[in-house]
mmCIF file of C-alpha atoms and ligand atoms in Angstrom:
data_model
loop_
_atom_site.group_PDB
_atom_site.id
_atom_site.type_symbol
_atom_site.label_atom_id
_atom_site.label_comp_id
_atom_site.label_asym_id
_atom_site.label_seq_id
_atom_site.Cartn_x
_atom_site.Cartn_y
_atom_site.Cartn_z
ATOM 1 C CA MET U 1 -39.791 16.339 -14.473
ATOM 2 C CA ASP U 2 -36.161 15.948 -15.586
ATOM 3 C CA ALA U 3 -33.797 18.848 -16.078
ATOM 4 C CA LEU U 4 -32.809 19.295 -19.715
ATOM 5 C CA ILE U 5 -29.493 20.780 -20.792
ATOM 6 C CA HIS U 6 -29.284 22.678 -24.074
ATOM 7 C CA PRO U 7 -25.734 23.906 -24.810
ATOM 8 C CA SER U 8 -25.653 27.075 -26.910
ATOM 9 C CA ILE U 9 -23.346 26.951 -29.924
ATOM 10 C CA LEU U 10 -22.973 30.727 -29.702
ATOM 11 C CA SER U 11 -19.896 29.930 -27.597
ATOM 12 C CA ALA U 12 -18.640 27.241 -30.008
ATOM 13 C CA ASP U 13 -15.936 27.638 -32.649
ATOM 14 C CA PHE U 14 -17.937 28.807 -35.678
ATOM 15 C CA ALA U 15 -15.209 27.534 -37.998
ATOM 16 C CA ASN U 16 -15.685 23.949 -36.734
ATOM 17 C CA LEU U 17 -19.388 23.595 -36.069
ATOM 18 C CA ALA U 18 -19.705 19.901 -36.962
ATOM 19 C CA ALA U 19 -16.970 18.978 -34.467
ATOM 20 C CA GLU U 20 -18.432 21.357 -31.875
ATOM 21 C CA LEU U 21 -21.813 19.607 -32.158
ATOM 22 C CA GLU U 22 -20.095 16.277 -31.456
ATOM 23 C CA ARG U 23 -18.638 17.728 -28.237
ATOM 24 C CA VAL U 24 -22.182 18.127 -26.873
ATOM 25 C CA ALA U 25 -23.603 14.813 -28.079
ATOM 26 C CA ASP U 26 -24.776 14.119 -24.481
ATOM 27 C CA ALA U 27 -27.026 17.194 -24.508
ATOM 28 C CA ASP U 28 -30.803 16.947 -24.644
ATOM 29 C CA MET U 29 -30.990 19.439 -27.525
ATOM 30 C CA VAL U 30 -28.537 21.930 -28.999
ATOM 31 C CA HIS U 31 -29.497 25.606 -28.694
ATOM 32 C CA VAL U 32 -28.942 27.668 -31.852
ATOM 33 C CA ASP U 33 -29.017 31.466 -31.533
ATOM 34 C CA VAL U 34 -30.204 33.178 -34.712
ATOM 35 C CA MET U 35 -29.504 36.931 -34.536
ATOM 36 C CA ASP U 36 -30.221 39.502 -37.233
ATOM 37 C CA ALA U 37 -28.239 42.588 -36.111
ATOM 38 C CA HIS U 38 -31.591 44.372 -35.784
ATOM 39 C CA PHE U 39 -33.579 42.798 -32.940
ATOM 40 C CA VAL U 40 -30.239 42.390 -31.157
ATOM 41 C CA PRO U 41 -26.889 44.089 -31.833
ATOM 42 C CA ASN U 42 -25.185 40.935 -33.112
ATOM 43 C CA LEU U 43 -25.314 38.788 -36.241
ATOM 44 C CA THR U 44 -24.863 35.016 -36.196
ATOM 45 C CA LEU U 45 -26.314 32.624 -38.735
ATOM 46 C CA GLY U 46 -29.486 31.943 -40.668
ATOM 47 C CA LEU U 47 -31.487 29.416 -42.665
ATOM 48 C CA PRO U 48 -28.774 27.815 -44.843
ATOM 49 C CA VAL U 49 -26.412 27.239 -41.920
ATOM 50 C CA VAL U 50 -29.151 25.920 -39.628
ATOM 51 C CA GLU U 51 -30.211 23.523 -42.382
ATOM 52 C CA ARG U 52 -26.689 22.066 -42.403
ATOM 53 C CA LEU U 53 -26.586 21.916 -38.582
ATOM 54 C CA VAL U 54 -29.823 19.891 -38.619
ATOM 55 C CA ALA U 55 -28.206 17.490 -41.079
ATOM 56 C CA VAL U 56 -25.048 16.853 -39.041
ATOM 57 C CA SER U 57 -26.138 17.336 -35.409
ATOM 58 C CA PRO U 58 -26.326 14.219 -33.227
ATOM 59 C CA ARG U 59 -29.022 15.936 -31.154
ATOM 60 C CA PRO U 60 -32.229 17.824 -32.118
ATOM 61 C CA LEU U 61 -31.964 21.592 -32.525
ATOM 62 C CA ASP U 62 -33.660 24.196 -30.316
ATOM 63 C CA VAL U 63 -33.658 27.371 -32.429
ATOM 64 C CA HIS U 64 -33.858 30.699 -30.566
ATOM 65 C CA LEU U 65 -34.849 33.416 -33.042
ATOM 66 C CA MET U 66 -33.629 36.858 -32.043
ATOM 67 C CA VAL U 67 -34.944 38.467 -35.213
ATOM 68 C CA THR U 68 -37.531 41.085 -36.037
ATOM 69 C CA ASP U 69 -40.583 39.925 -37.982
ATOM 70 C CA ALA U 70 -40.443 36.589 -36.173
ATOM 71 C CA ASP U 71 -43.818 35.495 -37.586
ATOM 72 C CA ARG U 72 -42.341 35.495 -41.067
ATOM 73 C CA TRP U 73 -39.172 33.549 -40.238
ATOM 74 C CA ALA U 74 -40.230 30.999 -37.620
ATOM 75 C CA PRO U 75 -42.101 28.565 -39.906
ATOM 76 C CA GLN U 76 -39.096 28.373 -42.234
ATOM 77 C CA TYR U 77 -36.934 27.031 -39.390
ATOM 78 C CA ALA U 78 -39.646 24.482 -38.600
ATOM 79 C CA GLU U 79 -39.756 23.359 -42.216
ATOM 80 C CA LEU U 80 -36.016 22.762 -42.421
ATOM 81 C CA GLY U 81 -36.060 20.363 -39.484
ATOM 82 C CA ALA U 82 -35.556 22.179 -36.155
ATOM 83 C CA ALA U 83 -37.212 20.336 -33.258
ATOM 84 C CA SER U 84 -38.144 23.501 -31.373
ATOM 85 C CA VAL U 85 -38.524 27.080 -32.609
ATOM 86 C CA THR U 86 -38.740 30.016 -30.191
ATOM 87 C CA ILE U 87 -39.825 33.511 -31.184
ATOM 88 C CA HIS U 88 -39.564 36.651 -29.082
ATOM 89 C CA ALA U 89 -42.843 38.141 -27.889
ATOM 90 C CA GLU U 90 -41.385 41.598 -28.607
ATOM 91 C CA ALA U 91 -40.754 40.654 -32.267
ATOM 92 C CA SER U 92 -44.093 39.016 -33.012
ATOM 93 C CA GLN U 93 -47.320 40.636 -34.160
ATOM 94 C CA ALA U 94 -49.290 37.402 -33.796
ATOM 95 C CA PRO U 95 -47.683 34.968 -31.370
ATOM 96 C CA ILE U 96 -50.736 32.711 -31.140
ATOM 97 C CA ARG U 97 -51.017 32.371 -34.914
ATOM 98 C CA THR U 98 -47.292 31.635 -35.222
ATOM 99 C CA ALA U 99 -47.308 29.141 -32.342
ATOM 100 C CA ARG U 100 -50.226 27.305 -33.933
ATOM 101 C CA GLU U 101 -48.400 27.267 -37.269
ATOM 102 C CA LEU U 102 -45.273 25.848 -35.609
ATOM 103 C CA ARG U 103 -47.269 23.106 -33.919
ATOM 104 C CA ARG U 104 -49.050 22.323 -37.190
ATOM 105 C CA LEU U 105 -45.604 21.865 -38.748
ATOM 106 C CA GLY U 106 -44.775 19.349 -36.013
ATOM 107 C CA VAL U 107 -42.259 21.329 -33.952
ATOM 108 C CA ARG U 108 -42.322 22.587 -30.391
ATOM 109 C CA ALA U 109 -43.454 26.228 -30.188
ATOM 110 C CA GLY U 110 -41.476 28.528 -27.879
ATOM 111 C CA LEU U 111 -42.116 32.102 -26.736
ATOM 112 C CA ALA U 112 -39.244 34.204 -25.350
ATOM 113 C CA LEU U 113 -39.338 37.259 -23.083
ATOM 114 C CA ARG U 114 -36.558 39.833 -22.804
ATOM 115 C CA PRO U 115 -35.674 40.760 -19.205
ATOM 116 C CA ALA U 116 -37.807 43.928 -19.261
ATOM 117 C CA THR U 117 -40.886 42.172 -20.671
ATOM 118 C CA PRO U 118 -43.352 41.131 -17.948
ATOM 119 C CA VAL U 119 -44.792 37.620 -18.077
ATOM 120 C CA GLU U 120 -48.299 38.467 -16.844
ATOM 121 C CA PRO U 121 -49.736 39.485 -20.271
ATOM 122 C CA PHE U 122 -48.657 36.105 -21.652
ATOM 123 C CA LEU U 123 -50.082 33.847 -18.943
ATOM 124 C CA PRO U 124 -53.364 33.404 -20.884
ATOM 125 C CA LEU U 125 -51.310 32.210 -23.898
ATOM 126 C CA LEU U 126 -49.536 29.382 -22.094
ATOM 127 C CA ALA U 127 -51.836 26.707 -23.499
ATOM 128 C CA GLU U 128 -50.728 27.728 -27.007
ATOM 129 C CA ILE U 129 -47.014 27.060 -26.449
ATOM 130 C CA ASP U 130 -44.675 24.228 -25.499
ATOM 131 C CA MET U 131 -41.932 26.339 -23.917
ATOM 132 C CA LEU U 132 -41.563 29.757 -22.300
ATOM 133 C CA LEU U 133 -38.039 31.173 -22.537
ATOM 134 C CA VAL U 134 -37.267 33.557 -19.698
ATOM 135 C CA MET U 135 -34.139 35.457 -20.749
ATOM 136 C CA THR U 136 -31.772 35.842 -17.818
ATOM 137 C CA VAL U 137 -29.534 38.310 -19.691
ATOM 138 C CA GLU U 138 -30.242 40.913 -22.360
ATOM 139 C CA PRO U 139 -30.160 38.853 -25.562
ATOM 140 C CA GLY U 140 -27.307 39.339 -27.998
ATOM 141 C CA PHE U 141 -24.131 37.984 -26.479
ATOM 142 C CA GLY U 142 -22.789 35.034 -24.526
ATOM 143 C CA GLY U 143 -20.770 35.311 -21.332
ATOM 144 C CA GLN U 144 -22.984 37.794 -19.445
ATOM 145 C CA SER U 145 -23.992 37.518 -15.784
ATOM 146 C CA PHE U 146 -27.191 35.740 -14.757
ATOM 147 C CA LEU U 147 -29.941 38.163 -13.695
ATOM 148 C CA ASP U 148 -31.313 36.942 -10.377
ATOM 149 C CA SER U 149 -34.012 39.588 -10.776
ATOM 150 C CA MET U 150 -35.664 37.214 -13.300
ATOM 151 C CA LEU U 151 -36.321 34.511 -10.675
ATOM 152 C CA PRO U 152 -39.741 35.918 -9.669
ATOM 153 C CA LYS U 153 -40.796 35.851 -13.348
ATOM 154 C CA ILE U 154 -39.893 32.166 -13.526
ATOM 155 C CA ARG U 155 -41.849 31.467 -10.328
ATOM 156 C CA THR U 156 -44.922 33.319 -11.617
ATOM 157 C CA ALA U 157 -44.835 31.376 -14.878
ATOM 158 C CA ARG U 158 -44.352 27.996 -13.177
ATOM 159 C CA GLN U 159 -47.228 28.676 -10.821
ATOM 160 C CA ALA U 160 -49.528 29.609 -13.717
ATOM 161 C CA ILE U 161 -48.495 26.495 -15.658
ATOM 162 C CA ARG U 162 -49.357 24.354 -12.625
ATOM 163 C CA GLU U 163 -52.664 26.146 -12.054
ATOM 164 C CA GLN U 164 -53.627 25.647 -15.710
ATOM 165 C CA ASP U 165 -52.487 21.994 -15.503
ATOM 166 C CA LEU U 166 -50.242 22.388 -18.553
ATOM 167 C CA ASP U 167 -47.017 20.689 -19.621
ATOM 168 C CA VAL U 168 -45.071 23.789 -20.667
ATOM 169 C CA TRP U 169 -41.290 23.827 -20.346
ATOM 170 C CA ILE U 170 -39.603 26.882 -18.851
ATOM 171 C CA GLN U 171 -36.203 27.597 -20.355
ATOM 172 C CA VAL U 172 -33.582 29.939 -18.923
ATOM 173 C CA ASP U 173 -30.934 31.416 -21.202
ATOM 174 C CA GLY U 174 -28.031 33.613 -20.178
ATOM 175 C CA GLY U 175 -25.454 33.253 -17.445
ATOM 176 C CA VAL U 176 -26.427 29.685 -16.574
ATOM 177 C CA SER U 177 -23.533 27.955 -14.809
ATOM 178 C CA GLU U 178 -22.793 25.601 -11.928
ATOM 179 C CA GLU U 179 -23.149 28.658 -9.691
ATOM 180 C CA THR U 180 -26.603 29.741 -10.944
ATOM 181 C CA VAL U 181 -28.359 26.650 -12.315
ATOM 182 C CA ALA U 182 -29.749 25.512 -8.956
ATOM 183 C CA ARG U 183 -31.502 28.858 -8.400
ATOM 184 C CA ALA U 184 -33.091 28.692 -11.857
ATOM 185 C CA ALA U 185 -34.304 25.141 -11.232
ATOM 186 C CA GLU U 186 -35.577 25.965 -7.757
ATOM 187 C CA ALA U 187 -37.636 28.822 -9.236
ATOM 188 C CA GLY U 188 -39.217 26.441 -11.754
ATOM 189 C CA ALA U 189 -37.060 26.346 -14.890
ATOM 190 C CA ASN U 190 -36.502 22.851 -16.300
ATOM 191 C CA VAL U 191 -34.567 23.631 -19.522
ATOM 192 C CA MET U 192 -31.127 25.136 -19.052
ATOM 193 C CA VAL U 193 -29.288 26.834 -21.907
ATOM 194 C CA ALA U 194 -25.571 27.144 -21.260
ATOM 195 C CA GLY U 195 -23.098 28.567 -23.745
ATOM 196 C CA SER U 196 -19.853 29.649 -22.131
ATOM 197 C CA ALA U 197 -20.233 27.204 -19.213
ATOM 198 C CA VAL U 198 -20.343 24.175 -21.523
ATOM 199 C CA TYR U 199 -18.069 25.272 -24.368
ATOM 200 C CA GLY U 200 -15.599 26.860 -21.961
ATOM 201 C CA ALA U 201 -15.181 23.562 -20.108
ATOM 202 C CA SER U 202 -12.326 21.252 -21.058
ATOM 203 C CA ASP U 203 -14.779 18.321 -21.001
ATOM 204 C CA ALA U 204 -18.119 19.584 -22.324
ATOM 205 C CA GLY U 205 -19.838 16.248 -21.673
ATOM 206 C CA ALA U 206 -18.799 16.255 -18.024
ATOM 207 C CA GLU U 207 -20.043 19.835 -17.633
ATOM 208 C CA ILE U 208 -23.414 18.879 -19.142
ATOM 209 C CA ALA U 209 -23.650 16.034 -16.617
ATOM 210 C CA ARG U 210 -22.786 18.334 -13.702
ATOM 211 C CA LEU U 211 -25.368 20.939 -14.747
ATOM 212 C CA ARG U 212 -28.025 18.259 -15.258
ATOM 213 C CA LYS U 213 -27.379 16.800 -11.816
ATOM 214 C CA LEU U 214 -27.359 20.176 -10.047
ATOM 215 C CA ALA U 215 -30.552 21.292 -11.795
ATOM 216 C CA GLY U 216 -32.286 17.968 -11.229
ATOM 217 C CA ALA U 217 -31.555 18.124 -7.506
ATOM 218 C CA HIS U 218 -33.369 21.478 -7.234
ATOM 219 C CA LEU U 219 -36.382 20.879 -9.470
ATOM 220 C CA HIS U 220 -39.593 20.227 -7.590
HETATM 221 C C1 DX5 L 301 -27.733 35.267 -25.697
HETATM 222 C C2 DX5 L 301 -28.075 33.901 -26.213
HETATM 223 C C3 DX5 L 301 -27.623 32.796 -25.350
HETATM 224 C C4 DX5 L 301 -26.138 32.726 -25.106
HETATM 225 C C5 DX5 L 301 -25.940 32.336 -23.666
HETATM 226 O O1 DX5 L 301 -28.501 36.204 -26.365
HETATM 227 O O2 DX5 L 301 -29.462 33.767 -26.397
HETATM 228 O O3 DX5 L 301 -28.122 31.541 -25.830
HETATM 229 O O4 DX5 L 301 -25.472 31.791 -25.895
HETATM 230 O O5 DX5 L 301 -24.578 32.358 -23.368
HETATM 231 P P1 DX5 L 301 -24.050 32.162 -21.883
HETATM 232 O O6 DX5 L 301 -24.514 30.808 -21.440
HETATM 233 O O7 DX5 L 301 -22.577 32.259 -22.045
HETATM 234 O O8 DX5 L 301 -24.634 33.264 -21.067
HETATM 235 ZN ZN1 ZN L 302 -30.311 31.784 -26.812
#
């Protein structure tokens, strides 16, 4: 299993998004944080902007929906061309139905857990999804510190994925850096979202390569 690096454009210059996407052309996918000022206390962008990002991005888009009523919105992001769409368990009334709808539309289906949401109730749903997003900060803002207290949740999920013989990605999002990425990988995460670490680097491509190498060395 290779480590995948998904830079988050939350830390990009929102006035120059096309150029900012080019800076991370070496990424595996680009992580797009959709926030509605309701599920989280921040507001970013929505359908019309993501549609334009799909059109100009050199890499596929991994859309992280931090919105209430996720079941209503998720399929619309699939239809406009995202490669992966992740809903929050806390914002979904019917995560299995929505995941099946996303897969029917030909995109990867992701399920995200806030730090205070336990993973155990969702272990029986793993076969329905392509990616579990374990938030390693409270969602809403970039530049927060990685929560090491989430490492056991990652380990529990990876063990269940192995026991069920599934090919489900585990993504970590929040505070991922050269200092923390090895611990996330060692616990079982294989998809690393990094906002401030990548966009704060003078050479974003070199930072992606460093994170990929560090994570890859600790995956097992
Ligand atoms: C936070 C977002 C993250 C954010 C991570 O709610 O979901 O994707 O961009 O930023 P860093 O990597 O700076 O913690
Ligand atoms: Zn995110």
